């Protein structure tokens, strides 16, 4: 499986929610732990973010294909649901 690249910002509450959701989902379903997910802080890794088209963080890519992008006012429950949907497709 091609690695999943995730971009975040240190002080972003939506990013904190996404990281929490990933941890909870992986704990509940060990198969998700096999997903090669790498997190990159957006401002510290401009070489990695270059070429990726997105407006909001957190955002997940597989290559240049966007899998998930948080939206303004997204609740923790929505974040977890959307990430679970991405993970479910990846482990099929």
mmCIF file of N, CA and C in Angstrom:
data_model
loop_
_atom_site.group_PDB
_atom_site.id
_atom_site.type_symbol
_atom_site.label_atom_id
_atom_site.label_comp_id
_atom_site.label_asym_id
_atom_site.label_seq_id
_atom_site.Cartn_x
_atom_site.Cartn_y
_atom_site.Cartn_z
ATOM 1 N N UNK A 1 0.846 -1.177 0.000
ATOM 2 C CA UNK A 1 0.000 0.000 0.000
ATOM 3 C C UNK A 1 0.892 1.241 0.000
ATOM 4 N N UNK A 2 0.542 2.184 -0.852
ATOM 5 C CA UNK A 2 1.276 3.451 -0.901
ATOM 6 C C UNK A 2 1.021 4.224 0.391
ATOM 7 N N UNK A 3 2.061 4.887 0.884
ATOM 8 C CA UNK A 3 1.917 5.595 2.157
ATOM 9 C C UNK A 3 0.895 6.733 2.057
ATOM 10 N N UNK A 4 0.302 7.028 3.192
ATOM 11 C CA UNK A 4 -0.625 8.135 3.330
ATOM 12 C C UNK A 4 0.161 9.279 3.971
ATOM 13 N N UNK A 5 0.096 10.434 3.349
ATOM 14 C CA UNK A 5 0.770 11.623 3.844
ATOM 15 C C UNK A 5 -0.282 12.533 4.461
ATOM 16 N N UNK A 6 -0.083 12.896 5.702
ATOM 17 C CA UNK A 6 -1.030 13.759 6.413
ATOM 18 C C UNK A 6 -0.330 15.060 6.784
ATOM 19 N N UNK A 7 -0.971 16.184 6.478
ATOM 20 C CA UNK A 7 -0.450 17.498 6.841
ATOM 21 C C UNK A 7 -1.275 18.073 7.977
ATOM 22 N N UNK A 8 -0.594 18.753 8.893
ATOM 23 C CA UNK A 8 -1.253 19.350 10.060
ATOM 24 C C UNK A 8 -0.501 20.611 10.463
ATOM 25 N N UNK A 9 -1.090 21.346 11.389
ATOM 26 C CA UNK A 9 -0.446 22.492 12.035
ATOM 27 C C UNK A 9 -0.442 22.241 13.541
ATOM 28 N N UNK A 10 0.613 22.684 14.218
ATOM 29 C CA UNK A 10 0.758 22.431 15.659
ATOM 30 C C UNK A 10 -0.436 22.907 16.480
ATOM 31 N N UNK A 11 -0.896 24.115 16.266
ATOM 32 C CA UNK A 11 -1.933 24.700 17.124
ATOM 33 C C UNK A 11 -3.357 24.509 16.595
ATOM 34 N N UNK A 12 -3.527 23.678 15.597
ATOM 35 C CA UNK A 12 -4.827 23.479 14.953
ATOM 36 C C UNK A 12 -5.689 22.499 15.750
ATOM 37 N N UNK A 13 -6.860 22.941 16.247
ATOM 38 C CA UNK A 13 -7.715 22.027 17.008
ATOM 39 C C UNK A 13 -8.289 20.899 16.150
ATOM 40 N N UNK A 14 -8.497 21.155 14.868
ATOM 41 C CA UNK A 14 -9.000 20.111 13.969
ATOM 42 C C UNK A 14 -7.941 19.033 13.756
ATOM 43 N N UNK A 15 -6.685 19.458 13.728
ATOM 44 C CA UNK A 15 -5.570 18.513 13.590
ATOM 45 C C UNK A 15 -5.456 17.643 14.838
ATOM 46 N N UNK A 16 -5.620 18.262 15.997
ATOM 47 C CA UNK A 16 -5.602 17.494 17.245
ATOM 48 C C UNK A 16 -6.734 16.464 17.243
ATOM 49 N N UNK A 17 -7.904 16.862 16.758
ATOM 50 C CA UNK A 17 -9.021 15.924 16.656
ATOM 51 C C UNK A 17 -8.689 14.769 15.724
ATOM 52 N N UNK A 18 -8.064 15.069 14.595
ATOM 53 C CA UNK A 18 -7.727 14.018 13.634
ATOM 54 C C UNK A 18 -6.727 13.037 14.234
ATOM 55 N N UNK A 19 -5.729 13.544 14.928
ATOM 56 C CA UNK A 19 -4.738 12.657 15.548
ATOM 57 C C UNK A 19 -5.395 11.789 16.625
ATOM 58 N N UNK A 20 -6.294 12.387 17.401
ATOM 59 C CA UNK A 20 -7.026 11.631 18.422
ATOM 60 C C UNK A 20 -7.887 10.557 17.767
ATOM 61 N N UNK A 21 -8.573 10.908 16.685
ATOM 62 C CA UNK A 21 -9.428 9.950 15.980
ATOM 63 C C UNK A 21 -8.605 8.795 15.421
ATOM 64 N N UNK A 22 -7.464 9.099 14.822
ATOM 65 C CA UNK A 22 -6.599 8.047 14.277
ATOM 66 C C UNK A 22 -6.172 7.096 15.398
ATOM 67 N N UNK A 23 -5.783 7.633 16.538
ATOM 68 C CA UNK A 23 -5.359 6.793 17.664
ATOM 69 C C UNK A 23 -6.515 5.907 18.141
ATOM 70 N N UNK A 24 -7.703 6.469 18.292
ATOM 71 C CA UNK A 24 -8.850 5.688 18.763
ATOM 72 C C UNK A 24 -9.264 4.637 17.738
ATOM 73 N N UNK A 25 -9.268 5.012 16.474
ATOM 74 C CA UNK A 25 -9.655 4.065 15.428
ATOM 75 C C UNK A 25 -8.669 2.906 15.337
ATOM 76 N N UNK A 26 -7.395 3.221 15.444
ATOM 77 C CA UNK A 26 -6.360 2.185 15.373
ATOM 78 C C UNK A 26 -6.436 1.252 16.576
ATOM 79 N N UNK A 27 -6.760 1.813 17.716
ATOM 80 C CA UNK A 27 -6.916 0.971 18.913
ATOM 81 C C UNK A 27 -8.119 0.039 18.757
ATOM 82 N N UNK A 28 -9.190 0.540 18.179
ATOM 83 C CA UNK A 28 -10.409 -0.260 18.012
ATOM 84 C C UNK A 28 -10.281 -1.281 16.890
ATOM 85 N N UNK A 29 -9.486 -0.985 15.871
ATOM 86 C CA UNK A 29 -9.323 -1.895 14.740
ATOM 87 C C UNK A 29 -7.835 -1.986 14.396
ATOM 88 N N UNK A 30 -7.166 -3.026 14.881
ATOM 89 C CA UNK A 30 -5.725 -3.149 14.653
ATOM 90 C C UNK A 30 -5.322 -3.151 13.171
ATOM 91 N N UNK A 31 -6.217 -3.506 12.270
ATOM 92 C CA UNK A 31 -5.901 -3.490 10.836
ATOM 93 C C UNK A 31 -5.539 -2.083 10.371
ATOM 94 N N UNK A 32 -6.112 -1.074 11.000
ATOM 95 C CA UNK A 32 -5.789 0.306 10.643
ATOM 96 C C UNK A 32 -4.328 0.636 10.961
ATOM 97 N N UNK A 33 -3.756 -0.070 11.909
ATOM 98 C CA UNK A 33 -2.361 0.143 12.264
ATOM 99 C C UNK A 33 -1.404 -0.234 11.152
ATOM 100 N N UNK A 34 -1.878 -1.001 10.176
ATOM 101 C CA UNK A 34 -1.054 -1.386 9.032
ATOM 102 C C UNK A 34 -1.044 -0.324 7.936
ATOM 103 N N UNK A 35 -1.841 0.702 8.096
ATOM 104 C CA UNK A 35 -1.880 1.783 7.109
ATOM 105 C C UNK A 35 -0.635 2.646 7.328
ATOM 106 N N UNK A 36 0.193 2.797 6.297
ATOM 107 C CA UNK A 36 1.414 3.598 6.450
ATOM 108 C C UNK A 36 1.099 5.096 6.417
ATOM 109 N N UNK A 37 0.839 5.662 7.577
ATOM 110 C CA UNK A 37 0.435 7.056 7.713
ATOM 111 C C UNK A 37 1.594 7.872 8.279
ATOM 112 N N UNK A 38 2.003 8.901 7.554
ATOM 113 C CA UNK A 38 3.079 9.770 8.013
ATOM 114 C C UNK A 38 2.555 11.197 8.133
ATOM 115 N N UNK A 39 2.760 11.799 9.302
ATOM 116 C CA UNK A 39 2.317 13.162 9.583
ATOM 117 C C UNK A 39 3.460 14.143 9.321
ATOM 118 N N UNK A 40 3.117 15.275 8.685
ATOM 119 C CA UNK A 40 4.086 16.342 8.422
ATOM 120 C C UNK A 40 3.484 17.675 8.845
ATOM 121 N N UNK A 41 4.199 18.414 9.660
ATOM 122 C CA UNK A 41 3.756 19.743 10.041
ATOM 123 C C UNK A 41 3.937 20.646 8.827
ATOM 124 N N UNK A 42 2.865 21.278 8.426
ATOM 125 C CA UNK A 42 2.813 22.028 7.174
ATOM 126 C C UNK A 42 3.918 23.077 7.047
ATOM 127 N N UNK A 43 4.121 23.888 8.066
ATOM 128 C CA UNK A 43 5.082 24.988 7.959
ATOM 129 C C UNK A 43 6.532 24.518 8.074
ATOM 130 N N UNK A 44 6.731 23.329 8.633
ATOM 131 C CA UNK A 44 8.083 22.801 8.803
ATOM 132 C C UNK A 44 8.538 21.935 7.635
ATOM 133 N N UNK A 45 7.605 21.600 6.733
ATOM 134 C CA UNK A 45 7.913 20.678 5.649
ATOM 135 C C UNK A 45 7.404 21.176 4.300
ATOM 136 N N UNK A 46 7.786 22.379 3.886
ATOM 137 C CA UNK A 46 7.273 22.909 2.616
ATOM 138 C C UNK A 46 7.673 22.063 1.409
ATOM 139 N N UNK A 47 8.777 21.350 1.510
ATOM 140 C CA UNK A 47 9.192 20.482 0.412
ATOM 141 C C UNK A 47 8.230 19.308 0.237
ATOM 142 N N UNK A 48 7.627 18.841 1.323
ATOM 143 C CA UNK A 48 6.675 17.726 1.256
ATOM 144 C C UNK A 48 5.297 18.221 0.812
ATOM 145 N N UNK A 49 4.882 19.392 1.281
ATOM 146 C CA UNK A 49 3.554 19.901 0.935
ATOM 147 C C UNK A 49 3.490 20.444 -0.490
ATOM 148 N N UNK A 50 4.626 20.793 -1.065
ATOM 149 C CA UNK A 50 4.654 21.351 -2.424
ATOM 150 C C UNK A 50 3.961 20.419 -3.406
ATOM 151 N N UNK A 51 3.104 20.992 -4.236
ATOM 152 C CA UNK A 51 2.405 20.219 -5.256
ATOM 153 C C UNK A 51 1.092 19.613 -4.809
ATOM 154 N N UNK A 52 0.791 19.660 -3.538
ATOM 155 C CA UNK A 52 -0.481 19.136 -3.028
ATOM 156 C C UNK A 52 -1.481 20.291 -2.957
ATOM 157 N N UNK A 53 -2.632 20.087 -3.519
ATOM 158 C CA UNK A 53 -3.666 21.118 -3.552
ATOM 159 C C UNK A 53 -4.666 20.880 -2.419
ATOM 160 N N UNK A 54 -4.727 21.841 -1.489
ATOM 161 C CA UNK A 54 -5.678 21.761 -0.385
ATOM 162 C C UNK A 54 -5.842 23.138 0.228
ATOM 163 N N UNK A 55 -6.941 23.303 0.960
ATOM 164 C CA UNK A 55 -7.229 24.572 1.624
ATOM 165 C C UNK A 55 -7.119 24.478 3.137
ATOM 166 N N UNK A 56 -7.441 23.310 3.695
ATOM 167 C CA UNK A 56 -7.529 23.158 5.147
ATOM 168 C C UNK A 56 -6.711 21.969 5.622
ATOM 169 N N UNK A 57 -6.286 22.041 6.862
ATOM 170 C CA UNK A 57 -5.649 20.909 7.531
ATOM 171 C C UNK A 57 -6.527 20.492 8.698
ATOM 172 N N UNK A 58 -6.476 19.260 9.067
ATOM 173 C CA UNK A 58 -5.651 18.201 8.530
ATOM 174 C C UNK A 58 -6.152 17.749 7.160
ATOM 175 N N UNK A 59 -5.222 17.194 6.408
ATOM 176 C CA UNK A 59 -5.544 16.675 5.088
ATOM 177 C C UNK A 59 -4.690 15.433 4.860
ATOM 178 N N UNK A 60 -5.288 14.408 4.240
ATOM 179 C CA UNK A 60 -4.588 13.154 3.957
ATOM 180 C C UNK A 60 -4.498 12.982 2.448
ATOM 181 N N UNK A 61 -3.332 12.566 1.978
ATOM 182 C CA UNK A 61 -3.111 12.260 0.570
ATOM 183 C C UNK A 61 -2.500 10.873 0.429
ATOM 184 N N UNK A 62 -2.840 10.237 -0.679
ATOM 185 C CA UNK A 62 -2.148 9.032 -1.114
ATOM 186 C C UNK A 62 -1.560 9.399 -2.462
ATOM 187 N N UNK A 63 -0.271 9.632 -2.504
ATOM 188 C CA UNK A 63 0.343 10.232 -3.681
ATOM 189 C C UNK A 63 -0.187 11.656 -3.791
ATOM 190 N N UNK A 64 -0.772 11.986 -4.938
ATOM 191 C CA UNK A 64 -1.390 13.307 -5.103
ATOM 192 C C UNK A 64 -2.907 13.256 -4.974
ATOM 193 N N UNK A 65 -3.443 12.096 -4.645
ATOM 194 C CA UNK A 65 -4.892 11.933 -4.504
ATOM 195 C C UNK A 65 -5.316 12.302 -3.080
ATOM 196 N N UNK A 66 -6.180 13.301 -2.978
ATOM 197 C CA UNK A 66 -6.674 13.727 -1.668
ATOM 198 C C UNK A 66 -7.718 12.722 -1.177
ATOM 199 N N UNK A 67 -7.505 12.200 0.028
ATOM 200 C CA UNK A 67 -8.417 11.227 0.627
ATOM 201 C C UNK A 67 -9.356 11.856 1.647
ATOM 202 N N UNK A 68 -8.860 12.873 2.329
ATOM 203 C CA UNK A 68 -9.640 13.530 3.393
ATOM 204 C C UNK A 68 -9.091 14.926 3.597
ATOM 205 N N UNK A 69 -10.004 15.879 3.748
ATOM 206 C CA UNK A 69 -9.627 17.242 4.103
ATOM 207 C C UNK A 69 -10.666 17.769 5.080
ATOM 208 N N UNK A 70 -10.224 18.192 6.245
ATOM 209 C CA UNK A 70 -11.133 18.748 7.242
ATOM 210 C C UNK A 70 -11.806 20.001 6.687
ATOM 211 N N UNK A 71 -12.958 20.291 7.230
ATOM 212 C CA UNK A 71 -13.706 21.477 6.827
ATOM 213 C C UNK A 71 -13.938 22.362 8.046
ATOM 214 N N UNK A 72 -14.064 23.668 7.834
ATOM 215 C CA UNK A 72 -14.322 24.568 8.960
ATOM 216 C C UNK A 72 -15.561 24.129 9.747
ATOM 217 N N UNK A 73 -15.462 24.211 11.040
ATOM 218 C CA UNK A 73 -16.558 23.869 11.961
ATOM 219 C C UNK A 73 -16.837 22.367 12.035
ATOM 220 N N UNK A 74 -15.955 21.538 11.492
ATOM 221 C CA UNK A 74 -16.145 20.091 11.538
ATOM 222 C C UNK A 74 -16.020 19.620 12.990
ATOM 223 N N UNK A 75 -16.984 18.836 13.431
ATOM 224 C CA UNK A 75 -16.959 18.318 14.799
ATOM 225 C C UNK A 75 -16.003 17.131 14.899
ATOM 226 N N UNK A 76 -15.655 16.778 16.131
ATOM 227 C CA UNK A 76 -14.807 15.602 16.330
ATOM 228 C C UNK A 76 -15.481 14.358 15.744
ATOM 229 N N UNK A 77 -16.770 14.221 15.974
ATOM 230 C CA UNK A 77 -17.496 13.062 15.458
ATOM 231 C C UNK A 77 -17.442 12.974 13.934
ATOM 232 N N UNK A 78 -17.583 14.117 13.277
ATOM 233 C CA UNK A 78 -17.492 14.137 11.809
ATOM 234 C C UNK A 78 -16.086 13.762 11.349
ATOM 235 N N UNK A 79 -15.098 14.299 12.023
ATOM 236 C CA UNK A 79 -13.707 13.988 11.673
ATOM 237 C C UNK A 79 -13.456 12.491 11.790
ATOM 238 N N UNK A 80 -13.847 11.920 12.918
ATOM 239 C CA UNK A 80 -13.627 10.489 13.151
ATOM 240 C C UNK A 80 -14.368 9.646 12.117
ATOM 241 N N UNK A 81 -15.593 10.015 11.811
ATOM 242 C CA UNK A 81 -16.392 9.282 10.830
ATOM 243 C C UNK A 81 -15.725 9.311 9.454
ATOM 244 N N UNK A 82 -15.262 10.482 9.040
ATOM 245 C CA UNK A 82 -14.648 10.621 7.715
ATOM 246 C C UNK A 82 -13.318 9.882 7.634
ATOM 247 N N UNK A 83 -12.523 9.937 8.685
ATOM 248 C CA UNK A 83 -11.254 9.208 8.681
ATOM 249 C C UNK A 83 -11.506 7.706 8.687
ATOM 250 N N UNK A 84 -12.496 7.260 9.440
ATOM 251 C CA UNK A 84 -12.843 5.826 9.458
ATOM 252 C C UNK A 84 -13.253 5.375 8.049
ATOM 253 N N UNK A 85 -14.006 6.174 7.340
ATOM 254 C CA UNK A 85 -14.419 5.818 5.974
ATOM 255 C C UNK A 85 -13.195 5.664 5.067
ATOM 256 N N UNK A 86 -12.225 6.558 5.212
ATOM 257 C CA UNK A 86 -10.985 6.457 4.433
ATOM 258 C C UNK A 86 -10.236 5.182 4.817
ATOM 259 N N UNK A 87 -10.078 4.940 6.105
ATOM 260 C CA UNK A 87 -9.363 3.760 6.559
ATOM 261 C C UNK A 87 -10.052 2.469 6.103
ATOM 262 N N UNK A 88 -11.386 2.442 6.161
ATOM 263 C CA UNK A 88 -12.112 1.248 5.720
ATOM 264 C C UNK A 88 -11.814 0.918 4.258
ATOM 265 N N UNK A 89 -11.762 1.938 3.410
ATOM 266 C CA UNK A 89 -11.451 1.708 1.991
ATOM 267 C C UNK A 89 -10.025 1.217 1.815
ATOM 268 N N UNK A 90 -9.107 1.722 2.634
ATOM 269 C CA UNK A 90 -7.702 1.360 2.493
ATOM 270 C C UNK A 90 -7.414 -0.072 2.929
ATOM 271 N N UNK A 91 -8.164 -0.602 3.885
ATOM 272 C CA UNK A 91 -7.881 -1.948 4.379
ATOM 273 C C UNK A 91 -8.694 -3.037 3.685
ATOM 274 N N UNK A 92 -9.509 -2.667 2.724
ATOM 275 C CA UNK A 92 -10.314 -3.672 2.001
ATOM 276 C C UNK A 92 -9.443 -4.584 1.179
#
